[in-house]
CSV table of C-alpha atoms in Angstrom, one decimal:
chain,number,residue,atom,x,y,z
A,1,MET,CA,-31.8,-16.0,-13.8
A,2,LYS,CA,-28.2,-17.2,-13.9
A,3,HIS,CA,-27.1,-13.9,-15.4
A,4,SER,CA,-28.9,-12.0,-12.6
A,5,MET,CA,-27.3,-14.1,-9.9
A,6,SER,CA,-23.9,-13.5,-11.5
A,7,ASN,CA,-24.4,-9.7,-11.4
A,8,ASP,CA,-25.4,-10.0,-7.7
A,9,ARG,CA,-22.2,-11.8,-6.8
A,10,ASN,CA,-20.1,-9.2,-8.5
A,11,ALA,CA,-22.0,-6.4,-6.9
A,12,ALA,CA,-21.1,-7.8,-3.5
A,13,LYS,CA,-17.4,-7.6,-4.2
A,14,PRO,CA,-15.1,-4.6,-3.9
A,15,VAL,CA,-13.8,-3.2,-7.2
A,16,ILE,CA,-10.0,-3.4,-7.1
A,17,ALA,CA,-7.8,-1.8,-9.7
A,18,LEU,CA,-4.5,-3.7,-10.3
A,19,THR,CA,-1.5,-2.2,-12.1
A,20,LEU,CA,1.6,-3.8,-13.6
A,21,GLY,CA,4.1,-1.4,-12.0
A,22,ASP,CA,7.4,-0.5,-13.5
A,23,PRO,CA,7.7,-2.2,-16.8
A,24,ALA,CA,11.4,-2.9,-16.3
A,25,GLY,CA,10.9,-4.7,-13.0
A,26,ILE,CA,9.2,-7.7,-11.6
A,27,GLY,CA,5.7,-6.2,-11.4
A,28,PRO,CA,4.1,-7.7,-14.5
A,29,GLU,CA,5.3,-11.2,-13.5
A,30,LEU,CA,3.9,-10.7,-10.0
A,31,ILE,CA,0.5,-9.6,-11.2
A,32,ALA,CA,0.3,-12.6,-13.6
A,33,ARG,CA,1.1,-14.9,-10.7
A,34,LEU,CA,-1.5,-13.2,-8.5
A,35,LEU,CA,-4.3,-13.5,-11.1
A,36,ALA,CA,-3.4,-17.1,-11.9
A,37,ARG,CA,-4.8,-17.9,-8.4
A,38,PRO,CA,-8.5,-18.7,-8.7
A,39,GLU,CA,-9.3,-17.2,-5.3
A,40,ALA,CA,-8.2,-13.7,-6.5
A,41,ALA,CA,-11.4,-13.3,-8.6
A,42,GLN,CA,-13.4,-14.7,-5.7
A,43,LEU,CA,-12.3,-11.9,-3.4
A,44,ALA,CA,-12.8,-9.0,-5.7
A,45,ASN,CA,-14.2,-7.6,-9.0
A,46,ILE,CA,-10.8,-6.9,-10.5
A,47,VAL,CA,-9.8,-4.5,-13.2
A,48,LEU,CA,-6.3,-4.9,-14.5
A,49,VAL,CA,-4.9,-1.7,-16.1
A,50,GLY,CA,-1.8,-1.4,-18.3
A,51,ASP,CA,-0.1,-1.9,-21.6
A,52,GLU,CA,-1.2,-5.0,-23.6
A,53,TRP,CA,2.3,-6.0,-24.6
A,54,LEU,CA,3.5,-5.7,-21.0
A,55,TRP,CA,0.7,-7.9,-19.7
A,56,ARG,CA,1.6,-10.6,-22.3
A,57,GLU,CA,5.2,-10.4,-21.2
A,58,GLY,CA,4.3,-10.7,-17.5
A,59,GLN,CA,2.4,-13.9,-18.3
A,60,ARG,CA,5.2,-15.3,-20.3
A,61,VAL,CA,7.8,-14.7,-17.6
A,62,ALA,CA,5.5,-16.1,-14.9
A,63,GLY,CA,4.7,-19.1,-17.1
A,64,VAL,CA,1.0,-18.7,-16.8
A,65,GLN,CA,-2.0,-17.7,-19.0
A,66,VAL,CA,-4.8,-15.7,-17.4
A,67,ALA,CA,-8.1,-15.1,-19.1
A,68,THR,CA,-9.5,-11.6,-18.9
A,69,GLN,CA,-12.6,-9.7,-20.1
A,70,ALA,CA,-11.9,-6.5,-22.0
A,71,VAL,CA,-13.8,-3.4,-20.9
A,72,ALA,CA,-13.9,0.0,-22.5
A,73,GLY,CA,-13.6,2.0,-19.3
A,74,PHE,CA,-13.6,1.9,-15.5
A,75,ASP,CA,-17.3,2.8,-15.5
A,76,ALA,CA,-18.1,-0.6,-17.0
A,77,VAL,CA,-16.4,-2.7,-14.3
A,78,ARG,CA,-18.8,-2.5,-11.3
A,79,THR,CA,-21.9,-3.5,-13.3
A,80,ARG,CA,-20.4,-6.3,-15.4
A,81,PRO,CA,-21.5,-9.9,-14.9
A,82,ASP,CA,-19.4,-12.1,-12.6
A,83,THR,CA,-17.5,-14.1,-15.3
A,84,GLY,CA,-14.9,-15.4,-12.8
A,85,VAL,CA,-12.1,-13.5,-14.6
A,86,PRO,CA,-10.6,-10.0,-14.2
A,87,ALA,CA,-11.7,-7.1,-16.3
A,88,TRP,CA,-8.9,-5.8,-18.6
A,89,LEU,CA,-8.5,-2.1,-19.4
A,90,ALA,CA,-5.8,-1.6,-21.9
A,91,MET,CA,-3.7,1.6,-22.0
A,92,ASP,CA,-0.9,2.6,-24.3
A,93,THR,CA,1.6,4.3,-22.0
A,94,VAL,CA,5.1,3.0,-23.1
A,95,ARG,CA,6.6,1.3,-26.1
A,96,ARG,CA,8.3,-2.0,-25.8
A,97,GLU,CA,11.5,-0.7,-27.4
A,98,ASP,CA,11.7,2.1,-24.8
A,99,VAL,CA,12.0,-0.3,-21.9
A,100,ASN,CA,15.3,-1.9,-20.9
A,101,LEU,CA,14.8,-4.6,-18.4
A,102,GLY,CA,16.3,-4.0,-15.0
A,103,GLN,CA,16.9,-0.3,-15.6
A,104,ALA,CA,15.3,2.8,-14.0
A,105,GLN,CA,14.4,5.0,-16.9
A,106,ALA,CA,12.0,7.9,-17.7
A,107,PRO,CA,9.7,6.0,-20.1
A,108,GLY,CA,8.9,3.4,-17.4
A,109,GLY,CA,8.4,6.0,-14.7
A,110,ALA,CA,6.1,8.0,-17.0
A,111,SER,CA,4.1,4.9,-17.7
A,112,VAL,CA,3.6,4.2,-14.0
A,113,LEU,CA,2.4,7.7,-13.4
A,114,ARG,CA,-0.1,7.6,-16.3
A,115,VAL,CA,-1.6,4.3,-15.1
A,116,LEU,CA,-1.8,5.4,-11.5
A,117,ASP,CA,-3.3,8.7,-12.3
A,118,ALA,CA,-6.0,7.0,-14.4
A,119,CYS,CA,-6.8,4.7,-11.5
A,120,MET,CA,-7.1,7.7,-9.2
A,121,ASP,CA,-9.4,9.4,-11.6
A,122,ALA,CA,-11.6,6.3,-11.5
A,123,ALA,CA,-11.5,6.4,-7.7
A,124,LEU,CA,-12.6,10.0,-7.6
A,125,ALA,CA,-15.4,9.1,-9.9
A,126,GLY,CA,-16.5,6.3,-7.7
A,127,HIS,CA,-15.8,3.5,-10.2
A,128,ILE,CA,-13.3,1.6,-8.0
A,129,ASP,CA,-13.0,0.9,-4.3
A,130,ALA,CA,-9.3,0.4,-3.9
A,131,ILE,CA,-6.0,0.3,-5.8
A,132,CYS,CA,-3.2,-2.3,-5.5
A,133,PHE,CA,-0.1,-1.4,-7.5
A,134,ALA,CA,2.8,-3.6,-8.4
A,135,PRO,CA,6.3,-2.2,-7.4
A,136,LEU,CA,7.5,1.1,-8.9
A,137,ASN,CA,10.8,2.9,-8.8
A,138,LYS,CA,10.9,6.4,-7.4
A,139,HIS,CA,14.0,7.4,-9.5
A,140,ALA,CA,12.4,6.2,-12.7
A,141,MET,CA,9.2,8.1,-11.8
A,142,LYS,CA,11.1,11.3,-11.1
A,143,GLN,CA,12.8,11.0,-14.4
A,144,GLY,CA,9.3,10.5,-15.9
A,145,GLY,CA,7.7,13.5,-14.4
A,146,LEU,CA,7.1,12.9,-10.7
A,147,ARG,CA,7.4,16.2,-8.9
A,148,HIS,CA,7.2,14.9,-5.3
A,149,ASP,CA,9.6,13.0,-3.0
A,150,ASP,CA,7.5,9.8,-3.3
A,151,GLU,CA,4.3,8.4,-4.7
A,152,LEU,CA,2.4,8.9,-1.4
A,153,HIS,CA,2.8,12.7,-1.7
A,154,HIS,CA,1.8,12.5,-5.4
A,155,PHE,CA,-1.4,10.5,-4.4
A,156,ALA,CA,-2.2,13.0,-1.7
A,157,GLN,CA,-2.0,16.0,-3.9
A,158,TYR,CA,-3.8,14.3,-6.8
A,159,LEU,CA,-6.7,13.3,-4.5
A,160,GLY,CA,-6.9,16.6,-2.8
A,161,VAL,CA,-5.9,15.5,0.7
A,162,THR,CA,-5.5,18.3,3.2
A,163,GLY,CA,-5.3,16.3,6.4
A,164,TYR,CA,-2.7,14.0,7.9
A,165,PHE,CA,-1.4,11.1,5.7
A,166,CYS,CA,1.4,8.7,6.1
A,167,GLU,CA,2.8,5.3,4.9
A,168,PHE,CA,2.0,2.1,6.8
A,169,ASN,CA,4.1,-1.0,6.6
A,170,THR,CA,2.5,-4.2,7.5
A,171,LEU,CA,3.6,-7.8,8.0
A,172,GLY,CA,0.7,-10.2,8.6
A,173,GLU,CA,-1.3,-8.9,11.5
A,174,LEU,CA,1.4,-6.3,12.5
A,175,TRP,CA,1.1,-2.8,11.2
A,176,THR,CA,3.5,0.2,11.7
A,177,SER,CA,3.2,3.9,11.0
A,178,ARG,CA,5.7,6.6,11.5
A,179,VAL,CA,5.6,10.2,12.6
A,180,SER,CA,8.4,11.3,10.2
A,181,SER,CA,9.3,9.5,7.0
A,182,HIS,CA,11.6,10.4,4.1
A,183,ILE,CA,13.8,13.1,5.9
A,184,PRO,CA,17.4,13.0,7.1
A,185,LEU,CA,17.9,11.4,10.4
A,186,LYS,CA,19.4,14.6,11.8
A,187,ASP,CA,16.0,16.3,11.4
A,188,ALA,CA,13.9,13.5,13.0
A,189,ALA,CA,13.9,15.0,16.5
A,190,ALA,CA,12.7,18.3,15.3
A,191,ALA,CA,9.9,16.7,13.3
A,192,LEU,CA,8.3,15.2,16.5
A,193,SER,CA,5.2,17.0,17.9
A,194,ILE,CA,2.3,16.1,20.1
A,195,ASP,CA,-0.1,16.8,17.3
A,196,GLY,CA,1.9,14.7,14.8
A,197,ILE,CA,2.1,11.7,17.1
A,198,LYS,CA,-1.6,11.9,17.8
A,199,ALA,CA,-2.4,12.2,14.1
A,200,ALA,CA,-0.3,9.2,13.2
A,201,THR,CA,-1.8,7.1,16.0
A,202,ARG,CA,-5.4,8.0,15.2
A,203,LEU,CA,-4.8,7.2,11.6
A,204,ILE,CA,-3.4,3.7,12.1
A,205,TYR,CA,-6.1,2.9,14.7
A,206,GLN,CA,-8.8,3.9,12.2
A,207,SER,CA,-7.1,2.1,9.3
A,208,LEU,CA,-6.9,-1.1,11.3
A,209,GLN,CA,-10.6,-0.8,12.0
A,210,ALA,CA,-11.2,-0.4,8.2
A,211,ASN,CA,-9.1,-3.6,7.8
A,212,GLY,CA,-11.6,-5.5,10.0
A,213,VAL,CA,-10.0,-5.1,13.5
A,214,ALA,CA,-12.7,-4.0,15.8
A,215,ALA,CA,-10.5,-2.9,18.8
A,216,PRO,CA,-6.9,-2.5,17.6
A,217,ARG,CA,-4.1,-2.9,20.2
A,218,VAL,CA,-1.7,0.0,19.4
A,219,ALA,CA,1.6,0.8,21.0
A,220,VAL,CA,3.7,4.0,20.6
A,221,ALA,CA,7.5,3.8,20.4
A,222,ALA,CA,10.0,5.9,22.3
A,223,PHE,CA,12.5,8.0,20.4
A,224,ASN,CA,15.7,7.9,22.5
A,225,PRO,CA,17.8,4.9,23.8
A,226,HIS,CA,16.1,3.2,26.8
A,227,GLY,CA,13.1,5.4,26.2
A,228,GLY,CA,15.0,8.4,27.3
A,229,ASP,CA,15.8,7.0,30.8
A,230,GLY,CA,13.5,9.5,32.5
A,231,GLY,CA,14.9,12.5,30.6
A,232,THR,CA,18.6,11.7,31.3
A,233,CYS,CA,19.0,10.4,27.7
A,234,GLY,CA,16.8,12.9,25.9
A,235,ARG,CA,13.5,14.6,26.8
A,236,GLU,CA,11.3,13.8,23.8
A,237,GLU,CA,9.5,11.0,25.7
A,238,VAL,CA,8.8,13.3,28.7
A,239,ASP,CA,7.9,16.4,26.8
A,240,ILE,CA,6.2,15.1,23.6
A,241,ILE,CA,5.5,11.4,23.3
A,242,ALA,CA,4.1,10.6,26.8
A,243,PRO,CA,1.8,13.7,26.7
A,244,ALA,CA,0.5,12.7,23.3
A,245,VAL,CA,-0.3,9.2,24.6
A,246,ARG,CA,-2.1,10.6,27.6
A,247,GLN,CA,-4.2,12.9,25.4
A,248,LEU,CA,-5.1,10.0,23.1
A,249,ASN,CA,-6.2,8.0,26.1
A,250,GLN,CA,-8.4,11.0,27.3
A,251,GLU,CA,-10.0,11.0,23.8
A,252,GLY,CA,-10.9,7.3,24.2
A,253,LEU,CA,-8.1,5.6,22.3
A,254,PRO,CA,-6.7,2.9,24.5
A,255,VAL,CA,-3.1,3.1,23.1
A,256,GLN,CA,0.0,2.4,25.2
A,257,GLY,CA,3.5,3.8,25.4
A,258,PRO,CA,6.1,5.1,24.9
A,259,PHE,CA,8.0,1.8,24.9
A,260,PRO,CA,11.8,1.6,24.2
A,261,ALA,CA,12.2,0.9,20.5
A,262,ASP,CA,14.6,-2.0,21.0
A,263,THR,CA,12.0,-4.1,22.8
A,264,ILE,CA,8.7,-2.9,21.4
A,265,PHE,CA,8.8,-5.2,18.4
A,266,LEU,CA,9.4,-8.2,20.8
A,267,LYS,CA,6.1,-7.3,22.5
A,268,ALA,CA,4.4,-7.1,19.1
A,269,GLN,CA,5.9,-10.4,18.0
A,270,ALA,CA,4.5,-12.0,21.1
A,271,GLY,CA,1.0,-10.8,20.2
A,272,GLU,CA,0.7,-8.0,22.7
A,273,PHE,CA,0.1,-5.3,20.0
A,274,GLN,CA,-1.2,-5.2,16.4
A,275,ALA,CA,0.3,-1.8,15.5
A,276,ILE,CA,3.3,0.3,16.5
A,277,VAL,CA,3.6,4.0,15.9
A,278,THR,CA,7.3,4.7,15.3
A,279,MET,CA,9.0,8.1,15.4
A,280,TYR,CA,11.1,7.9,12.2
A,281,HIS,CA,11.6,5.8,9.1
A,282,ASP,CA,14.2,3.2,10.0
A,283,GLN,CA,13.0,2.7,13.5
A,284,GLY,CA,10.2,0.5,12.2
A,285,GLN,CA,11.4,-0.4,8.7
A,286,ILE,CA,14.5,-2.3,9.9
A,287,ALA,CA,12.5,-4.4,12.4
A,288,ILE,CA,9.6,-5.2,10.1
A,289,LYS,CA,11.8,-6.1,7.2
A,290,LEU,CA,13.8,-8.4,9.3
A,291,LEU,CA,10.7,-10.1,10.5
A,292,GLY,CA,9.6,-10.9,6.9
A,293,PHE,CA,10.8,-8.9,4.0
A,294,SER,CA,9.2,-11.0,1.3
A,295,ARG,CA,5.8,-10.7,2.9
A,296,GLY,CA,5.6,-7.0,3.8
A,297,VAL,CA,3.0,-4.7,2.5
A,298,THR,CA,2.9,-0.9,2.2
A,299,VAL,CA,-0.5,0.8,2.8
A,300,GLN,CA,-0.9,4.5,1.8
A,301,GLY,CA,-2.7,5.9,4.9
A,302,GLY,CA,-4.9,8.9,5.1
A,303,LEU,CA,-6.1,8.9,1.5
A,304,PRO,CA,-9.7,9.0,0.4
A,305,ILE,CA,-9.3,5.5,-1.1
A,306,PRO,CA,-7.3,2.5,0.0
A,307,ILE,CA,-4.0,2.1,-1.9
A,308,THR,CA,-1.7,-0.8,-1.2
A,309,THR,CA,1.5,-2.3,-2.7
A,310,PRO,CA,4.1,-4.9,-1.8
A,311,ALA,CA,6.8,-3.4,0.4
A,312,HIS,CA,9.7,-4.7,-1.6
A,313,GLY,CA,10.9,-2.9,-4.7
A,314,THR,CA,11.1,-3.6,-8.4
A,315,ALA,CA,13.9,-6.1,-7.9
A,316,TYR,CA,15.7,-5.1,-11.2
A,317,ASP,CA,18.4,-7.7,-10.5
A,318,ILE,CA,15.9,-10.6,-11.1
A,319,ALA,CA,13.5,-9.0,-13.5
A,320,GLY,CA,12.5,-11.3,-16.4
A,321,GLN,CA,13.9,-14.4,-14.7
A,322,GLY,CA,10.6,-15.9,-13.4
A,323,ARG,CA,11.9,-16.0,-9.8
A,324,ALA,CA,9.9,-13.3,-8.1
A,325,SER,CA,7.8,-14.4,-5.1
A,326,VAL,CA,4.1,-13.3,-5.2
A,327,ASP,CA,3.6,-13.5,-1.4
A,328,ALA,CA,3.8,-9.8,-0.6
A,329,THR,CA,1.7,-8.9,-3.6
A,330,TRP,CA,-1.0,-11.4,-2.6
A,331,GLN,CA,-1.0,-9.9,0.9
A,332,ALA,CA,-1.3,-6.3,-0.5
A,333,PHE,CA,-4.2,-7.5,-2.7
A,334,ARG,CA,-6.0,-9.0,0.3
A,335,ILE,CA,-5.7,-5.9,2.3
A,336,ALA,CA,-7.0,-3.8,-0.6
A,337,CYS,CA,-10.0,-6.1,-0.8
A,338,ARG,CA,-10.8,-5.8,2.9
A,339,MET,CA,-10.3,-2.0,3.0
A,340,GLY,CA,-12.1,-1.6,-0.3
A,341,LEU,CA,-15.2,-3.2,1.2
A,342,SER,CA,-15.0,-0.9,4.2
A,343,HIS,CA,-14.4,2.1,1.9
A,344,ARG,CA,-17.5,1.2,-0.2
A,345,ALA,CA,-19.7,0.7,2.9
A,346,ALA,CA,-18.6,4.1,4.3
A,347,ARG,CA,-19.3,5.8,1.0
A,348,ALA,CA,-22.7,4.3,0.8
A,349,ALA,CA,-23.5,5.4,4.3
A,350,ALA,CA,-22.4,8.9,3.8
């Protein structure tokens, strides 16, 4: 009877894949600190994926020891008894002697790609409900075989996404999305369109609902200084952004804007809005990182499975020193758990 009740408890939890991130960064230490928290295993049926030597090293640096249960594959995770400890799926992706702590190198980047691709295969097969990955380094990944500008575009192609996708940055209850992302600032105006703004807004609205917010309060940022001053300081607000907001309202989405970008975050900080749609990368990134860099989370939006990660990077300068804060990783994991539950429910209802 005890064994049966244990299975029932695990069956009610989302299956979350955790990865160790770039082996030369702070990722292994962060995951060790995360899994040392007893409440982590209470929130999810966790499967930790990576190299055995790297996991041992992460625990050593963090000064913790975490019990795990070895599994032969992702397909064994969902049905395992609730032992109160994470599942452990070992992969051999990088040799210890090929990793130089604090350096972006091809072996580390290739390791990250192999582990993430294995997790996405598991997602496509229905074995996991969400992925939370420790920090990676884009330069190392490009050296190691990444053929895209960033990991989001790799995820999208690997998972067969044909619709709109974008990166969300979150801080506590506040989420941001952006219409354009990793492009030169000089190209940002040309990247704006009514359809693009509508897609970015719809996606963050729906993603907040998947995160448990029944009626998200979403604001749309202006592009020009002072919101364009009625067209005297740029016409993007008049010709593109305001029409997009009106059309979204007509579709039934109660979003507001455009609001000048230099005040919109003050409104959000005061609790008026839970999400802001920004027009380009730094418009939202600077504000949200100033509000709380060490607690920020990146959510990969528009993918067929929730994928989250702490918004900070690999912190090569403090790798191996035992100084890394787990706060953002903990928040990324909690979002993965909430969205993973919604994802599983939606899949079951389909």
